[in-house]
mmCIF file of C-alpha atoms and ligand atoms in Angstrom:
data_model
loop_
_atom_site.group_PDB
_atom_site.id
_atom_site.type_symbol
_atom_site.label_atom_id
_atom_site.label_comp_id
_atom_site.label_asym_id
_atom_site.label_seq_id
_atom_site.Cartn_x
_atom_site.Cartn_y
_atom_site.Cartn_z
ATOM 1 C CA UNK A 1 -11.576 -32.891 37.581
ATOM 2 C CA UNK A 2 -15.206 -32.219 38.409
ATOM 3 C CA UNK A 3 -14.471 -28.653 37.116
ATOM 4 C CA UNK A 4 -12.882 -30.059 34.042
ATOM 5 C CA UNK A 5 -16.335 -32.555 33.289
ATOM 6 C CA UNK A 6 -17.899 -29.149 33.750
ATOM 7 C CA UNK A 7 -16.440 -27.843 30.961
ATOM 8 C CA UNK A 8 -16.722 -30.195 28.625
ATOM 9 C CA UNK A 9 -20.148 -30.491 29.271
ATOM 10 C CA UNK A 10 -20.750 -26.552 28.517
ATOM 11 C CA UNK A 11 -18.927 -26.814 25.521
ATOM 12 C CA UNK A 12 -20.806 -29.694 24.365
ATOM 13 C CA UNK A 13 -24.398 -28.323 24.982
ATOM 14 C CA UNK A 14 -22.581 -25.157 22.977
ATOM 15 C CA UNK A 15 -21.931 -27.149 19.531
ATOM 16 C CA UNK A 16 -25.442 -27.388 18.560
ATOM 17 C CA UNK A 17 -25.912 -23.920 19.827
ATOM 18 C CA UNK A 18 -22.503 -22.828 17.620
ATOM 19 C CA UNK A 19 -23.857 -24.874 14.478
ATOM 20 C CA UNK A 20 -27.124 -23.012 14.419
ATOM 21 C CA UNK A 21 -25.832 -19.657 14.889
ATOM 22 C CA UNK A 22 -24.534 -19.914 11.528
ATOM 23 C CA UNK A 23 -26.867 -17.840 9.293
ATOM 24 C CA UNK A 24 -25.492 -18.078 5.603
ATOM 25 C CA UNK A 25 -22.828 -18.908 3.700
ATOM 26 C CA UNK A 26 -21.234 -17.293 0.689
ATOM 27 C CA UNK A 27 -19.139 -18.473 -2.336
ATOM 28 C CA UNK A 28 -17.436 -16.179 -3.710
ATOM 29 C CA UNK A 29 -17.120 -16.686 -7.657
ATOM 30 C CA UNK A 30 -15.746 -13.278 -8.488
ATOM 31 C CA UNK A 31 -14.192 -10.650 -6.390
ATOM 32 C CA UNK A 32 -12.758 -8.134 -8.719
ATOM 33 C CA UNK A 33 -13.860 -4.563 -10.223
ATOM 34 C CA UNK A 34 -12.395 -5.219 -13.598
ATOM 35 C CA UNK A 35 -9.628 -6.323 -16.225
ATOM 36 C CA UNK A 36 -9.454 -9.955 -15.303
ATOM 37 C CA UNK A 37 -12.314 -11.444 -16.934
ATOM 38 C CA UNK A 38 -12.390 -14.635 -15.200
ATOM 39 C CA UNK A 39 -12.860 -12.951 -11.883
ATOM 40 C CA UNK A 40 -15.397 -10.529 -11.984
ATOM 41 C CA UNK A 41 -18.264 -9.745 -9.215
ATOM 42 C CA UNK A 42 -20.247 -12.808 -8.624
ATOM 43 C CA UNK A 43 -21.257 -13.836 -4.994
ATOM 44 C CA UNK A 44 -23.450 -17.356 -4.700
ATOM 45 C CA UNK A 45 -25.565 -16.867 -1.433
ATOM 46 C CA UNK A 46 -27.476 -19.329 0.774
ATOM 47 C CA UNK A 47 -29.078 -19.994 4.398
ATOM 48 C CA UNK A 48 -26.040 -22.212 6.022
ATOM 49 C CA UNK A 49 -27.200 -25.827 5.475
ATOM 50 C CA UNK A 50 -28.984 -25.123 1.818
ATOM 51 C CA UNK A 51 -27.661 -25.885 -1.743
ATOM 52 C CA UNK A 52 -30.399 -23.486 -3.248
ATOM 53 C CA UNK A 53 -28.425 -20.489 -3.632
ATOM 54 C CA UNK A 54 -28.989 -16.910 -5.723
ATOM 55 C CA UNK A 55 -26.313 -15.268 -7.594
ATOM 56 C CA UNK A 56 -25.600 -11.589 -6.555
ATOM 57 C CA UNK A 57 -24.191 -9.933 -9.569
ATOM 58 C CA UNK A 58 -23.006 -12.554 -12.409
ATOM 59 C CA UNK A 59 -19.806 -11.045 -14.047
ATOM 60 C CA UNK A 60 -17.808 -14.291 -13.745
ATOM 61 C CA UNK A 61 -19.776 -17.592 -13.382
ATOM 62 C CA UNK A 62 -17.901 -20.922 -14.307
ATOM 63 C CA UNK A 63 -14.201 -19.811 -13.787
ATOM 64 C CA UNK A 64 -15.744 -19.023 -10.404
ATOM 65 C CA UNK A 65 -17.470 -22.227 -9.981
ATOM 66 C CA UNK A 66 -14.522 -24.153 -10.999
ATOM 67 C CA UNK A 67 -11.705 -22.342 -8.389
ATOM 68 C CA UNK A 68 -14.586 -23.488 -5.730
ATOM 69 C CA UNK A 69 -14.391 -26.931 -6.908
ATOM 70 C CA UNK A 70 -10.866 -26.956 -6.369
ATOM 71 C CA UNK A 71 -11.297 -25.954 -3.224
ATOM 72 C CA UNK A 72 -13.179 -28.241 -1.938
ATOM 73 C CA UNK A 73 -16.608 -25.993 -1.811
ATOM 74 C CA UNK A 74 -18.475 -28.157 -4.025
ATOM 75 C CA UNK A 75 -18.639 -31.872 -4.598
ATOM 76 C CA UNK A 76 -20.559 -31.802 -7.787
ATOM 77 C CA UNK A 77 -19.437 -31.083 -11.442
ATOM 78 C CA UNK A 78 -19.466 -27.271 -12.495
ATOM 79 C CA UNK A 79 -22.187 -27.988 -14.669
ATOM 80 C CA UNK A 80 -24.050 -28.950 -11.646
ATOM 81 C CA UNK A 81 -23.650 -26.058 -9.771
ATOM 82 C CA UNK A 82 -24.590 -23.631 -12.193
ATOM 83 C CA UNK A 83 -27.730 -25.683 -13.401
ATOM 84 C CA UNK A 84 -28.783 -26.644 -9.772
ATOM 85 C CA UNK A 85 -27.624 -25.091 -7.056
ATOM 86 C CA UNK A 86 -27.774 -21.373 -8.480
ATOM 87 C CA UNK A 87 -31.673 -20.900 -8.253
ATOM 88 C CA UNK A 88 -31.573 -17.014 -9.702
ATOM 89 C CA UNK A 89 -29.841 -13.675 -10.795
ATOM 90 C CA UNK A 90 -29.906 -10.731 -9.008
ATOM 91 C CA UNK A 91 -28.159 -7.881 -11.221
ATOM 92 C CA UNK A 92 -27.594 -5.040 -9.474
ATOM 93 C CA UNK A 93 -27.341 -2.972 -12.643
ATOM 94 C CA UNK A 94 -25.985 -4.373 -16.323
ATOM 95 C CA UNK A 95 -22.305 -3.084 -16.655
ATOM 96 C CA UNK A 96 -20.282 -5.798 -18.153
ATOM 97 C CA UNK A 97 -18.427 -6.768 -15.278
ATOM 98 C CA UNK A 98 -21.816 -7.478 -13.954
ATOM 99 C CA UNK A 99 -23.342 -9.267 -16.303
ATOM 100 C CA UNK A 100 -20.722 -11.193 -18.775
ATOM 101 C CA UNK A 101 -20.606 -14.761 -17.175
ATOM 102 C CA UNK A 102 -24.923 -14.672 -17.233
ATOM 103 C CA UNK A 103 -24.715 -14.094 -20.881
ATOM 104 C CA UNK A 104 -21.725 -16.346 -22.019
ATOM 105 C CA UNK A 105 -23.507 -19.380 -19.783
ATOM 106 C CA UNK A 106 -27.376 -18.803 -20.912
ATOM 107 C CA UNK A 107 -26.545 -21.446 -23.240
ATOM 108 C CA UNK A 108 -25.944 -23.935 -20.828
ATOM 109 C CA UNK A 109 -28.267 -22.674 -18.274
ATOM 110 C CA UNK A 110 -31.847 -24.095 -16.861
ATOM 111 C CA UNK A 111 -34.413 -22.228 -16.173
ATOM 112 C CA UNK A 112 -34.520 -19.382 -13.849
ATOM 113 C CA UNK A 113 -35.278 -15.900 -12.345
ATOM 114 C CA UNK A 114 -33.371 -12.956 -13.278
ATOM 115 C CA UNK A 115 -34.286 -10.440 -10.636
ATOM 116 C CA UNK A 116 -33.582 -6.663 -11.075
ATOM 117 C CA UNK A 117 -35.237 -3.012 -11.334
ATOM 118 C CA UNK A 118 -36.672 -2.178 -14.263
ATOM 119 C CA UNK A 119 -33.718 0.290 -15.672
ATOM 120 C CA UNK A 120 -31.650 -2.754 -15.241
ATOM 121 C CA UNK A 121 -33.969 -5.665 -17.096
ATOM 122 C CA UNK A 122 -34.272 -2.980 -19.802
ATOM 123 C CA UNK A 123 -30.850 -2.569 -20.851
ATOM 124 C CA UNK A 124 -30.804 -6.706 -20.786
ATOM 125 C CA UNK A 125 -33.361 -7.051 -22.670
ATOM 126 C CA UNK A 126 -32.368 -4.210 -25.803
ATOM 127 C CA UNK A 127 -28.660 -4.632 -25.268
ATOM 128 C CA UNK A 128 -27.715 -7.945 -24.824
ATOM 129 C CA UNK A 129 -30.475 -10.872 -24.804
ATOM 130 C CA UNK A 130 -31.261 -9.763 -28.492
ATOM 131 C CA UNK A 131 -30.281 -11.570 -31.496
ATOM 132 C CA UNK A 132 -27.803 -8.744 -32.434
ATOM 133 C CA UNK A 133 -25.204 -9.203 -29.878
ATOM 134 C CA UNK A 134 -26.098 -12.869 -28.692
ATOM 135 C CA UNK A 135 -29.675 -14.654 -28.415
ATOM 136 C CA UNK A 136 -32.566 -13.665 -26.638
ATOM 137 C CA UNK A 137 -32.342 -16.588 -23.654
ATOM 138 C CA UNK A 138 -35.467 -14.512 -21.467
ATOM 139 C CA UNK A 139 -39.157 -14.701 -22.291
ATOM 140 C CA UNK A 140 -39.215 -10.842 -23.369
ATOM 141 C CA UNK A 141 -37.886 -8.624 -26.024
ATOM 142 C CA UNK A 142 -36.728 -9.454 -28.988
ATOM 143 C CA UNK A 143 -38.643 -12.502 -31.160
ATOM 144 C CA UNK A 144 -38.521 -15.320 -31.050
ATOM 145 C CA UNK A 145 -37.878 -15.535 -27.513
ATOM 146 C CA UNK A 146 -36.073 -18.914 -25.812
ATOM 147 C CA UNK A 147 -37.950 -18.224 -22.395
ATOM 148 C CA UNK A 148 -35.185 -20.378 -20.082
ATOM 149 C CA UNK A 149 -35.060 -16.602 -17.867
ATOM 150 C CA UNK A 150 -37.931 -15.032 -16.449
ATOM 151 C CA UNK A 151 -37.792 -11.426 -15.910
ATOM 152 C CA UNK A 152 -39.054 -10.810 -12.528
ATOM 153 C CA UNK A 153 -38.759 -6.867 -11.962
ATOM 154 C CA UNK A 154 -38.199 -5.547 -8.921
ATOM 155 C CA UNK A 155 -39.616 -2.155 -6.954
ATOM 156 C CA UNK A 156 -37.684 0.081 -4.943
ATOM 157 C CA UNK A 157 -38.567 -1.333 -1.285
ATOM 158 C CA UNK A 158 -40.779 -3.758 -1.596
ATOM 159 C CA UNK A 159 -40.112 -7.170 -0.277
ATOM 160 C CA UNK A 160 -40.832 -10.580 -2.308
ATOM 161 C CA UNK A 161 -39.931 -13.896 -1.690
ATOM 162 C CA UNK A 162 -37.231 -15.398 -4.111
ATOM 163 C CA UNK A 163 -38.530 -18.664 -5.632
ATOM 164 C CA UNK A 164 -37.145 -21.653 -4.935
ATOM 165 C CA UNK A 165 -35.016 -20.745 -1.931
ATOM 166 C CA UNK A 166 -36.307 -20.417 1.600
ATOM 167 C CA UNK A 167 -34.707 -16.666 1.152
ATOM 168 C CA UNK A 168 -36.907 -12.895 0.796
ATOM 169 C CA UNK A 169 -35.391 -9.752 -0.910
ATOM 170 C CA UNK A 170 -35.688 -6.189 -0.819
ATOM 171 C CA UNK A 171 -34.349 -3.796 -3.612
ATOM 172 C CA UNK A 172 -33.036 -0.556 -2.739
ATOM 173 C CA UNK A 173 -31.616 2.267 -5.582
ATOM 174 C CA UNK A 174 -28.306 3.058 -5.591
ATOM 175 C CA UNK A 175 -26.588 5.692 -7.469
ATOM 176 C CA UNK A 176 -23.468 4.527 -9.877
ATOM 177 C CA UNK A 177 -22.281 6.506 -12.907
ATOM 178 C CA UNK A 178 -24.914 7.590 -14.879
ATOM 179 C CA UNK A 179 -27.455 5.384 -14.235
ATOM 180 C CA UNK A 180 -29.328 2.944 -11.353
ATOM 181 C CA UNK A 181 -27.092 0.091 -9.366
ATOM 182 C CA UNK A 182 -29.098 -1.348 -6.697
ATOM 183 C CA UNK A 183 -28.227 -2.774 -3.335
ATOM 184 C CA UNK A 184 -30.353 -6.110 -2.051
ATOM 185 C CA UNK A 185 -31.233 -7.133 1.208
ATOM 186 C CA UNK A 186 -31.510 -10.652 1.386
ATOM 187 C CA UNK A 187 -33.426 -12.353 4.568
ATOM 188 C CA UNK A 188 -33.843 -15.889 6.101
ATOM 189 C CA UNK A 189 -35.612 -16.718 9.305
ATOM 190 C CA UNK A 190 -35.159 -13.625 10.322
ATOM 191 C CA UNK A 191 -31.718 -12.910 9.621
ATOM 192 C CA UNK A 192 -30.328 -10.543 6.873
ATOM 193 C CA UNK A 193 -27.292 -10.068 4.691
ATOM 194 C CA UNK A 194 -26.789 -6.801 2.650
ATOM 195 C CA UNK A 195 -25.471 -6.880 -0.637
ATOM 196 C CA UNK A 196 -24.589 -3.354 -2.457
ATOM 197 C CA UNK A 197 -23.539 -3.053 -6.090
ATOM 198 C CA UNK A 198 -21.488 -0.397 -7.426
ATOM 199 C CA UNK A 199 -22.335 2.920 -6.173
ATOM 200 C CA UNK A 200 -20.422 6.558 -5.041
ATOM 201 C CA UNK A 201 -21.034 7.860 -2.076
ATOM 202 C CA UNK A 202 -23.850 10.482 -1.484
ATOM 203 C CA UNK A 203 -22.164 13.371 -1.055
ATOM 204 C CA UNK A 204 -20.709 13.127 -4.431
ATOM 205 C CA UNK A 205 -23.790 11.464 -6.392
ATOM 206 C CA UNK A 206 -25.693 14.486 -4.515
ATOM 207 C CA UNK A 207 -28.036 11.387 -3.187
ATOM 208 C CA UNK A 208 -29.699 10.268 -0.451
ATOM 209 C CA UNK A 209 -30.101 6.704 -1.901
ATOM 210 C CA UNK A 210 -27.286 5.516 0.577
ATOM 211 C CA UNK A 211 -28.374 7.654 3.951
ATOM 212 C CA UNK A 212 -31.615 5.647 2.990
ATOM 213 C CA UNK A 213 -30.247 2.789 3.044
ATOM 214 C CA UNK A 214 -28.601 3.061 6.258
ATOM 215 C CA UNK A 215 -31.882 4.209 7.703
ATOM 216 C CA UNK A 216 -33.416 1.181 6.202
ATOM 217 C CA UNK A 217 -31.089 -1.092 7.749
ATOM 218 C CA UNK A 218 -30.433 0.473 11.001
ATOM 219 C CA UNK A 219 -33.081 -1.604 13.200
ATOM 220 C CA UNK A 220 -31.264 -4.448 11.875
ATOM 221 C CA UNK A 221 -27.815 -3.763 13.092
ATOM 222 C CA UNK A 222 -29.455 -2.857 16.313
ATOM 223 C CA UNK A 223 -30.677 -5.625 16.699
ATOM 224 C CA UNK A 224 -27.955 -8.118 15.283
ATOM 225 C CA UNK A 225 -29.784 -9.421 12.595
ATOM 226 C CA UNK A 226 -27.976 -8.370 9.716
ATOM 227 C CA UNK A 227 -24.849 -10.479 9.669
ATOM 228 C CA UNK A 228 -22.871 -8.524 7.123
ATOM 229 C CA UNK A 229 -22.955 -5.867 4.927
ATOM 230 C CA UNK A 230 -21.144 -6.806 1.142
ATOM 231 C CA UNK A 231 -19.949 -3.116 -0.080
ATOM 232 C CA UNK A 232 -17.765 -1.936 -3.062
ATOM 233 C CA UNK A 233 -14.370 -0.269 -2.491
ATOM 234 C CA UNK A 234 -12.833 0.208 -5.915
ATOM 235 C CA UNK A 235 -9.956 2.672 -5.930
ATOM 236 C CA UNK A 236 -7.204 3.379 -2.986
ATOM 237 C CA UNK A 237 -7.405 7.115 -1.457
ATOM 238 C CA UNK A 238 -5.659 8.251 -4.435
ATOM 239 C CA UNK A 239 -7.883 8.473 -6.794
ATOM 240 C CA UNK A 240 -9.051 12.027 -7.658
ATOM 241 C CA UNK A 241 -13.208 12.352 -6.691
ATOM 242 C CA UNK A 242 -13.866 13.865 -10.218
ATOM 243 C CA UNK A 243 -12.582 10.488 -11.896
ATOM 244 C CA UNK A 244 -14.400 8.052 -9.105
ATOM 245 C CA UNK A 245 -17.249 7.277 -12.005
ATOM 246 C CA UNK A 246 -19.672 6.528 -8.949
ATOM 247 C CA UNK A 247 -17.390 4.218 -7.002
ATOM 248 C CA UNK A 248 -16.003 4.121 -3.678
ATOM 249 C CA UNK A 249 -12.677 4.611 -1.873
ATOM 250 C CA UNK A 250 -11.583 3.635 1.938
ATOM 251 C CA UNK A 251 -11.529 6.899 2.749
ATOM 252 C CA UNK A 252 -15.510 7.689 1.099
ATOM 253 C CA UNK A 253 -16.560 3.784 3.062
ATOM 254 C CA UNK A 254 -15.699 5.625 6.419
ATOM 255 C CA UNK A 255 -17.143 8.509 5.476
ATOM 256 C CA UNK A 256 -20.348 6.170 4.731
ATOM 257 C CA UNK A 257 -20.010 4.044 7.770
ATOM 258 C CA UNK A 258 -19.956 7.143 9.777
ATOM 259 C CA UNK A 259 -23.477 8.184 8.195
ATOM 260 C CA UNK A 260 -24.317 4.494 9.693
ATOM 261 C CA UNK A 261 -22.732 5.029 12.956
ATOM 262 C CA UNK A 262 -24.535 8.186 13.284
ATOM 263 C CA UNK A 263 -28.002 6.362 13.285
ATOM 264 C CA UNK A 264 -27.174 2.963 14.821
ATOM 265 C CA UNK A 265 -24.535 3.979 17.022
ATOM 266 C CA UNK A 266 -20.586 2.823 17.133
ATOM 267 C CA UNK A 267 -21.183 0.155 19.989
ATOM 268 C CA UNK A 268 -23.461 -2.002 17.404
ATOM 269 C CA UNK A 269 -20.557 -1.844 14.641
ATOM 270 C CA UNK A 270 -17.888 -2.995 16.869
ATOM 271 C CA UNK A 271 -16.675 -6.172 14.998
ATOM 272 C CA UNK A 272 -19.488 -6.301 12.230
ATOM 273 C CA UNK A 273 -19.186 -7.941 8.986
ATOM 274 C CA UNK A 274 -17.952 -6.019 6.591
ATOM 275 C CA UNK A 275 -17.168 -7.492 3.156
ATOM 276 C CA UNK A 276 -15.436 -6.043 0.744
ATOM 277 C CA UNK A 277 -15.982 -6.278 -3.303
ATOM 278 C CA UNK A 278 -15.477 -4.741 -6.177
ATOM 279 C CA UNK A 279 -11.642 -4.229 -5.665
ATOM 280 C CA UNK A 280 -10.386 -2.932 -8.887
ATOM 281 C CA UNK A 281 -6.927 -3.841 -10.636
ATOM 282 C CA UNK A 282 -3.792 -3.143 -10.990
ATOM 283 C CA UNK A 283 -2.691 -5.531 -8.059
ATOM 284 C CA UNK A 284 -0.632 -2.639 -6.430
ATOM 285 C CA UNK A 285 -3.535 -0.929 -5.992
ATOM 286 C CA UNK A 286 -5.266 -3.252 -4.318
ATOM 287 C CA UNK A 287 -2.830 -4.006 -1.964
ATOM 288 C CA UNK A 288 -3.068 -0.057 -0.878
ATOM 289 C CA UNK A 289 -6.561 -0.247 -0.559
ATOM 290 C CA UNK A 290 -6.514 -2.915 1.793
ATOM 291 C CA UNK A 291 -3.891 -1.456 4.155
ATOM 292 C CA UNK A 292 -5.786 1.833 3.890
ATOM 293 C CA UNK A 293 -8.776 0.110 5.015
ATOM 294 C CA UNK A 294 -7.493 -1.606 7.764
ATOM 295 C CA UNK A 295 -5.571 1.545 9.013
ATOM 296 C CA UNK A 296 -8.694 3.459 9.125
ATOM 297 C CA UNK A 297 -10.585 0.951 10.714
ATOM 298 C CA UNK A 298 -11.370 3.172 13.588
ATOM 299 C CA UNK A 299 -15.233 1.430 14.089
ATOM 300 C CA UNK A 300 -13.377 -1.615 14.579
ATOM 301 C CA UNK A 301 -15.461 -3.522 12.228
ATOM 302 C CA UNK A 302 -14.450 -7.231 11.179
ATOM 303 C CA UNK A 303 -13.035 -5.930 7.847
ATOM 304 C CA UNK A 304 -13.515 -9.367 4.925
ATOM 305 C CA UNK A 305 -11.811 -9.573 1.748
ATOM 306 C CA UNK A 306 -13.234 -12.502 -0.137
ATOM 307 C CA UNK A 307 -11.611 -14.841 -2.514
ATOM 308 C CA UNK A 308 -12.617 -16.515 -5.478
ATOM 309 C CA UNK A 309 -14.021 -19.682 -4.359
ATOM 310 C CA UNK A 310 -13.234 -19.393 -0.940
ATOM 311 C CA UNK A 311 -16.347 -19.972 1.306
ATOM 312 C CA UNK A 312 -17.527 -17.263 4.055
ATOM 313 C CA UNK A 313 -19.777 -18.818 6.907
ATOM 314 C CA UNK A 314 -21.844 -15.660 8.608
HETATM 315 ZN ZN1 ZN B 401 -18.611 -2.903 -11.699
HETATM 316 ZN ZN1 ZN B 402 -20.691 -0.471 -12.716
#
C-alpha cells in the first residue's frame, strides 16, 4: 500500500516534469513531394504551448489547414489560422511544390515575413510576385508594390530572431537540382528542431553543404537539444542516381546519417527524431520507401512519417 502511495506520488511530481519536456509541436499541412496539389510540403512549427507558429516551406496552405481542423488541431476558422497563428514563411528554395499555397493565399493573407536566402527571394520576386503571373503581394520588385510580405533575406549561418514568435533561426545551403534549397535550424529556450528542404546527398551534388551541416549540428545531438531532424526522402532505392534531380533515397539518408554518426557517434542517435518529408507519389512507391526505411533502420532512430494535419509533439 505504502509502496503503491509511493508511486503515485512519483508519478505525480513527474506530470509537470512530462508537460514541460515537451519542446514543440508541429502541424503538418503538407507531406508530399508532388502531384497532389492539395498536399504539398508545408510544416506549421511552434514552442509547445504557443499559437505563434512559422511555416516551413508553403506548397499547400488551406487544404492543409482545413484536414487539421477536422482533426481537431485547431479550434478556430481556417481563415484564422492562416491570418493569425502563421506568423512567417520560411522557403527553403521556390520550386512550386514549395511555394504554390503562399502565392494562391497572398490574397487573403496579413502581413508577414517571408524569410529565405537571397537566390530564393529573387526568383519570388521576378517569377511569381510580379504582375505577369499574379500580383506583387511583397514590398519589392515589381511596381506598384502591395507590401503585406516583407522580404527578410537570410545569410548562410547567421542566426536572427524570427519576429513575432519567441523562436531564432539559422540558414544553412543546401544543394538541390540546379540551384540553392536551404535547411533551417529553428531554436527555443534552448532547444532546436532541424528542418531540411529538398536536397541530394553530397556525394552526388559533389558538396559539402550536408557534412556541414552535420558538423553544425553535432554539439546539439550530443547534447540532446535538437529534438528532431525533418529530412526529405523522395524516391524508394530504385530510382537510378543519374535521375535523383538532387533528392534523396533510404538508401542515400543512411548513407547521410552515417556521415552524422561518424561525428556524433551511434549511442546519441539511438531513438532520435527523425521525420520524414517530401515523399513523392505514386502511392506504391511510397509504401516501398517506407518499408525500406524501416528495414534499414540499423541506427535505430525513431523513424516519423507525418500526416496532413496530424499534430507531432517533440
Ligand atoms: Zn520539392
Ligand atoms: Zn525542389
Amino acid at each position: 500500500m505504502f509502496r503503491n502511495l509511493v508511486l503515485i506520488a512519483l508519478f505525480l511530481t513527474a506530470i509537470p516534469y512530462l508537460a514541460s519536456a515537451q519542446s514543440f509541436r508541429i502541424v503538418p499541412l503538407g507531406v508530399k513531394g508532388g502531384i497532389d496539389e492539395s498536399n504539398l510540403s508545408a510544416y506549421m512549427l511552434a514552442p509547445a504551448g504557443s499559437n505563434r507558429y512559422i511555416c516551413l516551406d508553403a506548397g499547400t496552405l488551406h487544404a492543409g489547414i482545413e484536414k487539421a481542423i477536422s482533426s481537431k488541431v485547431f479550434n478556430i476558422s481556417a481563415e484564422q489560422v492562416l491570418r493569425q497563428y502563421i506568423k512567417g514563411y520560411f522557403i527553403s528554395h521556390a520550386h512550386l511544390d514549395h511555394v504554390a499555397g503562399l502565392i494562391i493565399n497572398s490574397p487573403d493573407d496579413t502581413a508577414k515575413n517571408i524569410y529565405a536566402l537571397a537566390s530564393t527571394i529573387n526568383t519570388l520576386k521576378t517569377d511569381y510576385f510580379t504582375w505577369e503571373s499574379w500580383a506583387n503581394f511583397a514590398d519589392d520588385g515589381e511596381a506598384p508594390l502591395i507590401k503585406k510580405y516583407h522580404y527578410q533575406i537570410l545569410k548562410p549561418d547567421s542566426t536572427i530572431a524570427i519576429k513575432n514568435t519567441e523562436m531564432q533561426v539559422t540558414a544553412y545551403p543546401l544543394s538541390h537540382s540546379n540551384l540553392t534549397s536551404t535547411a533551417f535550424l529553428v531554436s527555443n529556450k534552448g532547444n532546436y528542431i532541424l528542418y531540411l528542404g529538398d536536397t541530394g546527398p553530397d556525394a552526388i551534388k559533389k558538396s559539402e553543404n550536408l557534412h556541414n551541416l552535420w558538423e553544425a549540428i553535432t554539439p546539439l545531438v550530443k547534447n540532446g537539444r535538437l529534438k528532431a531532424i525533418m529530412i526529405e526522402v523522395s524516391f524508394p532505392n530504385e530510382q537510378p542516381d543519374k535521375t535523383l534531380f538532387g533528392h534523396l533515397t533510404p538508401n542515400w539518408l543512411m548513407t547521410e546519417m552515417d556521415d552524422l554518426a561518424a561525428l556524433c557517434g551511434t549511442d546519441a542517435l539511438k531513438n532520435f527524431n527523425l521525420i520524414i518529408t517530401h515523399v513523392k507519389p505514386p502511392q506504391d512507391n511510397i509504401d516501398k520507401l517506407k518499408a525500406q526505411l524501416i528495414s534499414q533502420n540499423k541506427l535505430h532512430f525513431n523513424l516519423i512519417f507525418p500526416e496532413q494535419g496530424k499534430i507531432i509533439n517533440l
